[in-house]
Amino acid sequence: MTTKLFGQRVPRVEDPRLVSGQGRYLDDLGHDALAVAFVRSPHAHARITDIDVTAALDVDGLVAIYTYDDLDGRMAEPLPLLIPHPTLTQGRTPYPLANGEVNHVGEAIAMVVATDRYVAEDAAGLIEVSYDFLPPVVGVEAAREAVDLVHEDVPGNVAATYMQETGDAAATIAAAALRARLQLSIERSASMPMEGKGVHARWDDDDKSLLVNTSTQTSTSVRQAIAAKLSLPVDRVEVVTPDVGGGFGVKIMHPWPEEVLVPWAAIRLGAPVKWVEDRREHFISSAHERGQLHEVEFGYDEDGVLLGLSVEFWHDHGAYTPYGLIVPIITSTQLLGPYKPRAYRVEFHSLYTNTVIVTPYRGAGRPQGCFVMERVMDYIARDLDLDRAVVRERNFIQPDEMPYDHGLIFQDGRPLIYDSGDFPASMAMLKSLVGWDEFVAQRDAARREGRRVGIGLACYVEGTGVGPYEGGHVRVETDGTVVVSTGLTTQGQGHQTMLAQIVGDELGVPVDRVRVTTGDTRRFKYAVGTFASRTAVMSGSAVALTARKVRAKALRIAADALEASVDDLEIVDGRVQVKGSPSAQIDLSTVAVLSNPLRYAFDDAARRATQFAGRADPTKPPVDPGDEPGLEGTDYYSPTQSTFANGMHAVIVETDPETAEIKILRYCVVHDCGTVINPMIVEGQVHGGVAQGVGGALYERMEYDASGQLVNASFMDFLMPYASEVPSIEIDHLQTPSPLNPLGVKGAGEAGVIPGSAAIASAIEDAEGFPITAMPISPSELFALRAEHPAPSRRAP
Amino acid sequence: MKPAPFDYHRPGSVAEAVETLAATGGKVLAGGQSLVPIMSMRLAAPVALVDINRLPGLSEIEVDGGRVRIGALVRHRQLEQHEAAYAANPLLRRALSQVAHPTIRNRGTTVGSLVHADPAAEMPAVLALLDGSVGVVGKTAGERTIAAADFFVGPLESALQSDDLAVTATFPTPPAGTGSSWIELARRHGDYAMVGVGALVRLVDGAVESARVSLISVGLTPVVVEVTETCAGAPYDRVDWQAAQDAIVAAIEPEGDIHASAQYREHLARVLSARALQQALDDGAAKEAA
């Protein structure tokens, strides 16, 4: 038997290329293309009274300037509202270029096309836009007060209000022995991929076809969106993603204005056109996430069992709602984590503000929900003087309660039913990994030395592998290469390796014989995209099912050639052989040759498949009825519901008693994503997620001033953690396989980021002795909190 | 993020560089670590750049008994790693190791940083703490030396005129028995400090003879505070910095920004000053013992 690849630490096949500068990103394409720069609004809220391009027209190298008035057909309509929801009664989306009004700093007003980007920026700088200023609405509280409106026809700035309830939360809380209220908030951050967005479009006027490269997380849907917007037949549009330097959610949003404007201009100008987003543009015109204010009321008993939970929260949705209500719906449902309150009511209000739009960023509403639930758990523990881990254990859903139906509707419109997980086992693993039970003695010893250390923990459950489906295509070439294609896209996660491991196992070939293509609509037309930690679950399952079909066909052809029974055959190292007598064997490459009867012999392999060679039963057609030439197959995986991964983090921090610096001493992760395909890749995903979790907890925030200017729109002032700020991460895996898919896998991509703010807040609270109710927290803010909580009022250590 | 059009000049001598600056009204390009980003963001659009990187004789570090003198093309990293400069004045390396990141120090020049006069930058504060000076050649004002105390005029504003080229910086070596230190606190490693403090403490016969500090990010320029009066004569193992801290806090004017409130900066200035003074004292005591 070939060494099993599934579950092994197979080195990433994409790395030698990516780390040696051989990657091919959007800006590596189209060196001769015309370049685009945008005139973007410097104001958060204004009516455009005039756009004067006169001065720009003299710039040498200028090709075209477009404003809203130039847009025709469906391009003159607002961009689509991608994910409608019955409660999103006041959905608003922007126009590709502003139509008389701007609603956030950075909204595109004019598109400048020139011979290169320098010239395009020169010309853009000479376009004069006149404005009538409108009052900006910045922040959740201003939006909620609604003294001013973002969209004058949307009362109260409310895009949607959505409520779900199981049981009677109000009555359950009222009847509880103990009750409390908390107000909890999380600030904005953003995906911040190393590579921003970018679009390159070529129009073939003879063929009347369009080829678009875009740095996206969904090529198939961008293709459909471009065809729709540009009124082109879908079969005349192809979208190919080059290497993508990170997405983290911001590139699942589509079509971005630039994704339709660049192809539109390429057709109009009959020339290739390219736009590459710069960092400032990314800050002010891509998407943010996380900003939410939560009011929480809960009732519990003396044992620390959470009885009733009622959460109302206000979601800062930014200026428009093109991605629907996905983020707040996820918060509202995933907030429950591994716990089972008897009654739960959640109501959210999606509010417009004059800021950059909000769409999912890795974790997608879960970090906020986890923060809320875990603050509640810590509150109960503190109030009852119970161990925080014990309180959690008393509230866990038990393994024998799986599948567990929460009685709510999840983001995919399907019931929120957990399929698997063993939360008590995960907690036991985490406590052992971090040394939970020993920590109190360590903490007290540190305190005697004048040091402040604290431990925190947080648990989450993550719905992953959201449908509706993904597909795979697998073909064995006549040289024995296995080519695999799936329609979703890749942004550096290691999909090529992971999918090659799955296919390699099914077809009995080594990883280096498998070539994987993603995100190329010329190769695979039907797909959804890369988001919701779904690639291993969805495309992994799809290519596994496909490879099994191809394997069955290979065995059938080989059985014929070897005059053996299919049941007696196995595939080892790329050869089909009779079990127990490996001398009777045939190369998979030869099977591929035999699968495709030929008339023409264009090479040595082909000669073996021509009509005067190979099988020559003149009574049968060369291709049997119902069969197809070629050793290939296509299949799809479509689950009834999402699969639910989970994890628990524990973190030890030290805070400086004088300077209020916050230092992470240890960061421990227990992670359950079901069966692990490649532990190294999963750990890499967790590491990256934790780094973003640390960023969201201690460093990152979007600093909008009252006028709606983003004052820290650069990497100098928006503080993503460096390697020097990210702790070394200790990981243990628990594997509870999902019963929902053929591989038993659950998603792993977003996991690491989810409990960061919750766990770190818990640890700081433990070190300092007063509650932490808002994240992120900086040393300056911790210093201010200390002043509000003078030592005597703090909980005794 | 592409700069606006500009002319580019690469003079072959200091005299030609100064002539070119006068003729074009251009900006000097040395390491480019501050200038190029702000040009790319179009926050600055100089009509011309005068690239001094090929000027001869400006890449030298001279160390003699009384000073460390560096040319305008000496990179931060070059000075940081210079053993003779470290032996003469360890404060230089201590502060330089906190200037941004190694990749930036590889290109950025120390004299360029002085001329940029950022009140959050380390090396202007070090020059001020040491009572150093900048050697200048100008078309209008000619060749001269400007003392640190006169050099830093305001935030991002030095005493240089538009046709001046800073050619050297001189860091005097503190007298024997002087310990030094540099401490700063930044949000992330290598960021501009929320507060940074350099300290010099001189010990004579086991007692404090003099002490002074220089702070960054708490005023419009580096803030030098002489604190000798608060601690002179104290035996080295029994120095109380309380009065020095009070004097320092009285001398600074911190402002709040998105990274740190004014109150927090004041608090940090107090805490870090005591730490820096103590470290400098310990450093001086170790030297005296050796």
GROMACS .gro file of C-alpha atoms in nm, chain B:
model
  290
  798MET     CA    1   0.064   5.576  -0.364
  799LYS     CA    2   0.283   5.699  -0.645
  800PRO     CA    3   0.478   6.023  -0.599
  801ALA     CA    4   0.399   6.331  -0.803
  802PRO     CA    5   0.653   6.417  -1.075
  803PHE     CA    6   0.988   6.550  -0.954
  804ASP     CA    7   1.330   6.622  -1.100
  805TYR     CA    8   1.620   6.412  -0.987
  806HIS     CA    9   1.975   6.540  -0.935
  807ARG     CA   10   2.282   6.350  -0.826
  808PRO     CA   11   2.560   6.597  -0.752
  809GLY     CA   12   2.922   6.484  -0.724
  810SER     CA   13   3.037   6.723  -0.452
  811VAL     CA   14   2.902   6.900  -0.147
  812ALA     CA   15   2.944   7.234  -0.321
  813GLU     CA   16   2.746   7.112  -0.621
  814ALA     CA   17   2.480   6.967  -0.392
  815VAL     CA   18   2.435   7.298  -0.216
  816GLU     CA   19   2.424   7.482  -0.548
  817THR     CA   20   2.161   7.240  -0.673
  818LEU     CA   21   1.951   7.279  -0.360
  819ALA     CA   22   1.962   7.655  -0.401
  820ALA     CA   23   1.884   7.641  -0.772
  821THR     CA   24   1.597   7.392  -0.754
  822GLY     CA   25   1.444   7.436  -0.410
  823GLY     CA   26   1.464   7.057  -0.390
  824LYS     CA   27   1.484   6.817  -0.100
  825VAL     CA   28   1.784   6.611   0.004
  826LEU     CA   29   1.754   6.237  -0.055
  827ALA     CA   30   1.982   6.034   0.171
  828GLY     CA   31   1.830   5.715   0.319
  829GLY     CA   32   1.480   5.811   0.210
  830GLN     CA   33   1.309   5.624   0.494
  831SER     CA   34   1.085   5.918   0.587
  832LEU     CA   35   1.090   6.122   0.267
  833VAL     CA   36   0.998   5.851   0.018
  834PRO     CA   37   0.684   5.728   0.202
  835ILE     CA   38   0.545   6.077   0.244
  836MET     CA   39   0.613   6.145  -0.124
  837SER     CA   40   0.441   5.821  -0.219
  838MET     CA   41   0.139   5.923  -0.015
  839ARG     CA   42   0.161   6.264  -0.186
  840LEU     CA   43   0.182   6.432   0.152
  841ALA     CA   44   0.495   6.597   0.010
  842ALA     CA   45   0.562   6.681  -0.352
  843PRO     CA   46   0.909   6.834  -0.378
  844VAL     CA   47   0.990   6.971  -0.721
  845ALA     CA   48   1.331   6.807  -0.710
  846LEU     CA   49   1.530   6.549  -0.519
  847VAL     CA   50   1.900   6.606  -0.465
  848ASP     CA   51   2.046   6.261  -0.413
  849ILE     CA   52   2.358   6.287  -0.197
  850ASN     CA   53   2.431   5.915  -0.190
  851ARG     CA   54   2.730   5.946  -0.426
  852LEU     CA   55   2.896   6.234  -0.241
  853PRO     CA   56   3.247   6.136  -0.136
  854GLY     CA   57   3.368   6.146   0.223
  855LEU     CA   58   3.033   6.146   0.402
  856SER     CA   59   3.024   5.780   0.502
  857GLU     CA   60   3.295   5.803   0.769
  858ILE     CA   61   3.270   5.751   1.142
  859GLU     CA   62   3.552   5.922   1.332
  860VAL     CA   63   3.609   5.843   1.696
  861ASP     CA   64   3.861   6.036   1.899
  862GLY     CA   65   3.904   6.115   2.265
  863GLY     CA   66   3.633   6.372   2.283
  864ARG     CA   67   3.368   6.278   2.030
  865VAL     CA   68   3.208   6.054   1.774
  866ARG     CA   69   3.166   6.235   1.443
  867ILE     CA   70   2.964   6.085   1.160
  868GLY     CA   71   2.914   6.188   0.799
  869ALA     CA   72   2.576   6.251   0.644
  870LEU     CA   73   2.570   5.913   0.469
  871VAL     CA   74   2.643   5.698   0.776
  872ARG     CA   75   2.353   5.458   0.812
  873HIS     CA   76   2.197   5.396   1.152
  874ARG     CA   77   2.306   5.036   1.133
  875GLN     CA   78   2.665   5.127   1.051
  876LEU     CA   79   2.691   5.348   1.360
  877GLU     CA   80   2.502   5.098   1.576
  878GLN     CA   81   2.753   4.826   1.493
  879HIS     CA   82   3.065   5.044   1.508
  880GLU     CA   83   3.275   4.904   1.792
  881ALA     CA   84   3.492   5.209   1.853
  882ALA     CA   85   3.186   5.433   1.864
  883TYR     CA   86   3.024   5.193   2.110
  884ALA     CA   87   3.334   5.184   2.327
  885ALA     CA   88   3.349   5.563   2.334
  886ASN     CA   89   2.978   5.617   2.389
  887PRO     CA   90   2.754   5.314   2.450
  888LEU     CA   91   2.445   5.537   2.449
  889LEU     CA   92   2.463   5.558   2.070
  890ARG     CA   93   2.412   5.184   2.024
  891ARG     CA   94   2.155   5.166   2.302
  892ALA     CA   95   1.938   5.426   2.134
  893LEU     CA   96   2.004   5.316   1.776
  894SER     CA   97   1.889   4.964   1.852
  895GLN     CA   98   1.546   5.115   1.922
  896VAL     CA   99   1.527   5.309   1.594
  897ALA     CA  100   1.254   5.135   1.389
  898HIS     CA  101   1.362   4.798   1.248
  899PRO     CA  102   1.692   4.666   1.110
  900THR     CA  103   1.577   4.696   0.750
  901ILE     CA  104   1.502   5.064   0.804
  902ARG     CA  105   1.827   5.116   0.994
  903ASN     CA  106   2.016   4.960   0.704
  904ARG     CA  107   1.918   5.248   0.477
  905GLY     CA  108   1.816   5.532   0.703
  906THR     CA  109   2.091   5.779   0.794
  907THR     CA  110   2.146   5.918   1.141
  908VAL     CA  111   2.207   6.270   1.012
  909GLY     CA  112   1.891   6.239   0.801
  910SER     CA  113   1.698   6.154   1.114
  911LEU     CA  114   1.841   6.460   1.290
  912VAL     CA  115   1.742   6.686   1.002
  913HIS     CA  116   1.393   6.533   0.989
  914ALA     CA  117   1.362   6.654   1.352
  915ASP     CA  118   1.079   6.425   1.451
  916PRO     CA  119   1.007   6.482   1.822
  917ALA     CA  120   0.936   6.107   1.850
  918ALA     CA  121   1.272   6.006   1.704
  919GLU     CA  122   1.557   5.877   1.917
  920MET     CA  123   1.866   6.033   1.765
  921PRO     CA  124   1.766   6.399   1.792
  922ALA     CA  125   1.711   6.337   2.163
  923VAL     CA  126   2.050   6.170   2.193
  924LEU     CA  127   2.222   6.458   2.017
  925ALA     CA  128   2.044   6.700   2.248
  926LEU     CA  129   2.124   6.499   2.559
  927LEU     CA  130   2.495   6.495   2.470
  928ASP     CA  131   2.504   6.865   2.372
  929GLY     CA  132   2.613   6.759   2.025
  930SER     CA  133   2.606   6.956   1.707
  931VAL     CA  134   2.542   6.938   1.334
  932GLY     CA  135   2.794   7.050   1.072
  933VAL     CA  136   2.626   7.237   0.789
  934VAL     CA  137   2.727   7.374   0.449
  935GLY     CA  138   2.488   7.628   0.301
  936LYS     CA  139   2.471   7.835  -0.015
  937THR     CA  140   2.346   8.143   0.170
  938ALA     CA  141   2.474   8.095   0.524
  939GLY     CA  142   2.798   7.914   0.437
  940GLU     CA  143   2.977   7.655   0.642
  941ARG     CA  144   2.897   7.641   1.015
  942THR     CA  145   2.823   7.430   1.317
  943ILE     CA  146   2.481   7.441   1.483
  944ALA     CA  147   2.450   7.325   1.843
  945ALA     CA  148   2.176   7.072   1.919
  946ALA     CA  149   2.008   7.322   2.149
  947ASP     CA  150   1.957   7.551   1.850
  948PHE     CA  151   1.903   7.282   1.588
  949PHE     CA  152   1.562   7.139   1.681
  950VAL     CA  153   1.315   7.420   1.624
  951GLY     CA  154   0.980   7.241   1.618
  952PRO     CA  155   0.808   6.921   1.508
  953LEU     CA  156   0.972   6.817   1.179
  954GLU     CA  157   1.151   7.151   1.174
  955SER     CA  158   1.526   7.197   1.208
  956ALA     CA  159   1.734   7.513   1.191
  957LEU     CA  160   1.847   7.428   0.839
  958GLN     CA  161   1.764   7.663   0.556
  959SER     CA  162   1.640   7.532   0.223
  960ASP     CA  163   1.986   7.561   0.062
  961ASP     CA  164   2.168   7.398   0.355
  962LEU     CA  165   2.313   7.052   0.355
  963ALA     CA  166   2.389   6.885   0.688
  964VAL     CA  167   2.720   6.708   0.635
  965THR     CA  168   2.819   6.582   0.980
  966ALA     CA  169   2.690   6.525   1.329
  967THR     CA  170   2.910   6.530   1.635
  968PHE     CA  171   2.825   6.341   1.954
  969PRO     CA  172   3.057   6.452   2.237
  970THR     CA  173   3.178   6.172   2.463
  971PRO     CA  174   3.057   6.227   2.820
  972PRO     CA  175   3.325   6.271   3.086
  973ALA     CA  176   3.468   5.970   3.267
  974GLY     CA  177   3.239   5.817   3.529
  975THR     CA  178   2.927   5.892   3.330
  976GLY     CA  179   2.674   5.615   3.286
  977SER     CA  180   2.409   5.626   3.018
  978SER     CA  181   2.085   5.456   2.926
  979TRP     CA  182   1.804   5.459   2.675
  980ILE     CA  183   1.456   5.330   2.757
  981GLU     CA  184   1.143   5.364   2.555
  982LEU     CA  185   0.798   5.218   2.536
  983ALA     CA  186   0.631   5.166   2.201
  984ARG     CA  187   0.300   5.000   2.112
  985ARG     CA  188   0.486   4.746   1.901
  986HIS     CA  189   0.853   4.667   1.886
  987GLY     CA  190   1.017   4.924   1.660
  988ASP     CA  191   0.728   5.170   1.650
  989TYR     CA  192   0.769   5.533   1.742
  990ALA     CA  193   0.784   5.543   2.119
  991MET     CA  194   0.488   5.661   2.322
  992VAL     CA  195   0.761   5.797   2.550
  993GLY     CA  196   1.134   5.746   2.537
  994VAL     CA  197   1.400   5.863   2.780
  995GLY     CA  198   1.775   5.886   2.750
  996ALA     CA  199   1.972   5.951   3.068
  997LEU     CA  200   2.325   6.047   3.166
  998VAL     CA  201   2.437   6.017   3.527
  999ARG     CA  202   2.791   6.102   3.630
 1000LEU     CA  203   2.934   5.957   3.947
 1001VAL     CA  204   3.236   6.096   4.123
 1002ASP     CA  205   3.370   5.902   4.421
 1003GLY     CA  206   3.050   5.701   4.454
 1004ALA     CA  207   2.817   5.998   4.460
 1005VAL     CA  208   2.605   6.159   4.193
 1006GLU     CA  209   2.789   6.451   4.036
 1007SER     CA  210   2.539   6.534   3.761
 1008ALA     CA  211   2.231   6.392   3.593
 1009ARG     CA  212   2.022   6.486   3.294
 1010VAL     CA  213   1.761   6.328   3.074
 1011SER     CA  214   1.627   6.379   2.726
 1012LEU     CA  215   1.272   6.273   2.642
 1013ILE     CA  216   1.091   6.202   2.319
 1014SER     CA  217   0.721   6.217   2.228
 1015VAL     CA  218   0.640   6.456   2.512
 1016GLY     CA  219   0.693   6.792   2.343
 1017LEU     CA  220   0.743   6.969   2.013
 1018THR     CA  221   1.114   6.887   2.016
 1019PRO     CA  222   1.329   6.656   2.227
 1020VAL     CA  223   1.299   6.779   2.585
 1021VAL     CA  224   1.625   6.793   2.780
 1022VAL     CA  225   1.590   6.825   3.155
 1023GLU     CA  226   1.885   6.893   3.381
 1024VAL     CA  227   1.812   6.719   3.712
 1025THR     CA  228   2.149   6.752   3.884
 1026GLU     CA  229   2.002   6.980   4.150
 1027THR     CA  230   1.756   6.712   4.258
 1028CYS     CA  231   2.013   6.444   4.325
 1029ALA     CA  232   2.369   6.581   4.329
 1030GLY     CA  233   2.575   6.443   4.612
 1031ALA     CA  234   2.352   6.144   4.675
 1032PRO     CA  235   2.551   5.825   4.731
 1033TYR     CA  236   2.500   5.592   4.438
 1034ASP     CA  237   2.317   5.324   4.636
 1035ARG     CA  238   2.073   5.564   4.796
 1036VAL     CA  239   1.935   5.788   4.523
 1037ASP     CA  240   1.571   5.885   4.538
 1038TRP     CA  241   1.448   5.996   4.194
 1039GLN     CA  242   1.121   6.146   4.316
 1040ALA     CA  243   1.235   6.507   4.289
 1041ALA     CA  244   1.395   6.442   3.951
 1042GLN     CA  245   1.069   6.287   3.829
 1043ASP     CA  246   0.875   6.593   3.947
 1044ALA     CA  247   1.115   6.823   3.767
 1045ILE     CA  248   1.087   6.619   3.449
 1046VAL     CA  249   0.709   6.609   3.453
 1047ALA     CA  250   0.705   6.985   3.506
 1048ALA     CA  251   0.922   7.033   3.198
 1049ILE     CA  252   0.725   6.829   2.946
 1050GLU     CA  253   0.408   6.905   2.752
 1051PRO     CA  254   0.273   6.571   2.638
 1052GLU     CA  255  -0.024   6.554   2.406
 1053GLY     CA  256  -0.268   6.270   2.359
 1054ASP     CA  257  -0.306   6.083   2.034
 1055ILE     CA  258  -0.462   5.757   1.922
 1056HIS     CA  259  -0.189   5.553   2.086
 1057ALA     CA  260  -0.160   5.717   2.428
 1058SER     CA  261  -0.345   5.979   2.626
 1059ALA     CA  262  -0.163   6.287   2.755
 1060GLN     CA  263  -0.206   6.163   3.112
 1061TYR     CA  264  -0.062   5.826   3.026
 1062ARG     CA  265   0.234   5.988   2.852
 1063GLU     CA  266   0.298   6.200   3.158
 1064HIS     CA  267   0.278   5.891   3.375
 1065LEU     CA  268   0.516   5.704   3.146
 1066ALA     CA  269   0.758   5.996   3.144
 1067ARG     CA  270   0.765   5.978   3.523
 1068VAL     CA  271   0.808   5.601   3.538
 1069LEU     CA  272   1.053   5.565   3.252
 1070SER     CA  273   1.264   5.860   3.370
 1071ALA     CA  274   1.326   5.694   3.705
 1072ARG     CA  275   1.408   5.366   3.531
 1073ALA     CA  276   1.640   5.537   3.284
 1074LEU     CA  277   1.817   5.740   3.554
 1075GLN     CA  278   1.862   5.431   3.768
 1076GLN     CA  279   1.997   5.235   3.473
 1077ALA     CA  280   2.238   5.515   3.388
 1078LEU     CA  281   2.343   5.529   3.752
 1079ASP     CA  282   2.404   5.154   3.759
 1080ASP     CA  283   2.596   5.184   3.433
 1081GLY     CA  284   2.811   5.461   3.583
 1082ALA     CA  285   2.867   5.267   3.903
 1083ALA     CA  286   2.977   4.963   3.703
 1084LYS     CA  287   3.222   5.180   3.511
 1085GLU     CA  288   3.357   5.333   3.829
 1086ALA     CA  289   3.400   4.986   3.978
 1087ALA     CA  290   3.581   4.870   3.662
   0.00000   0.00000   0.00000
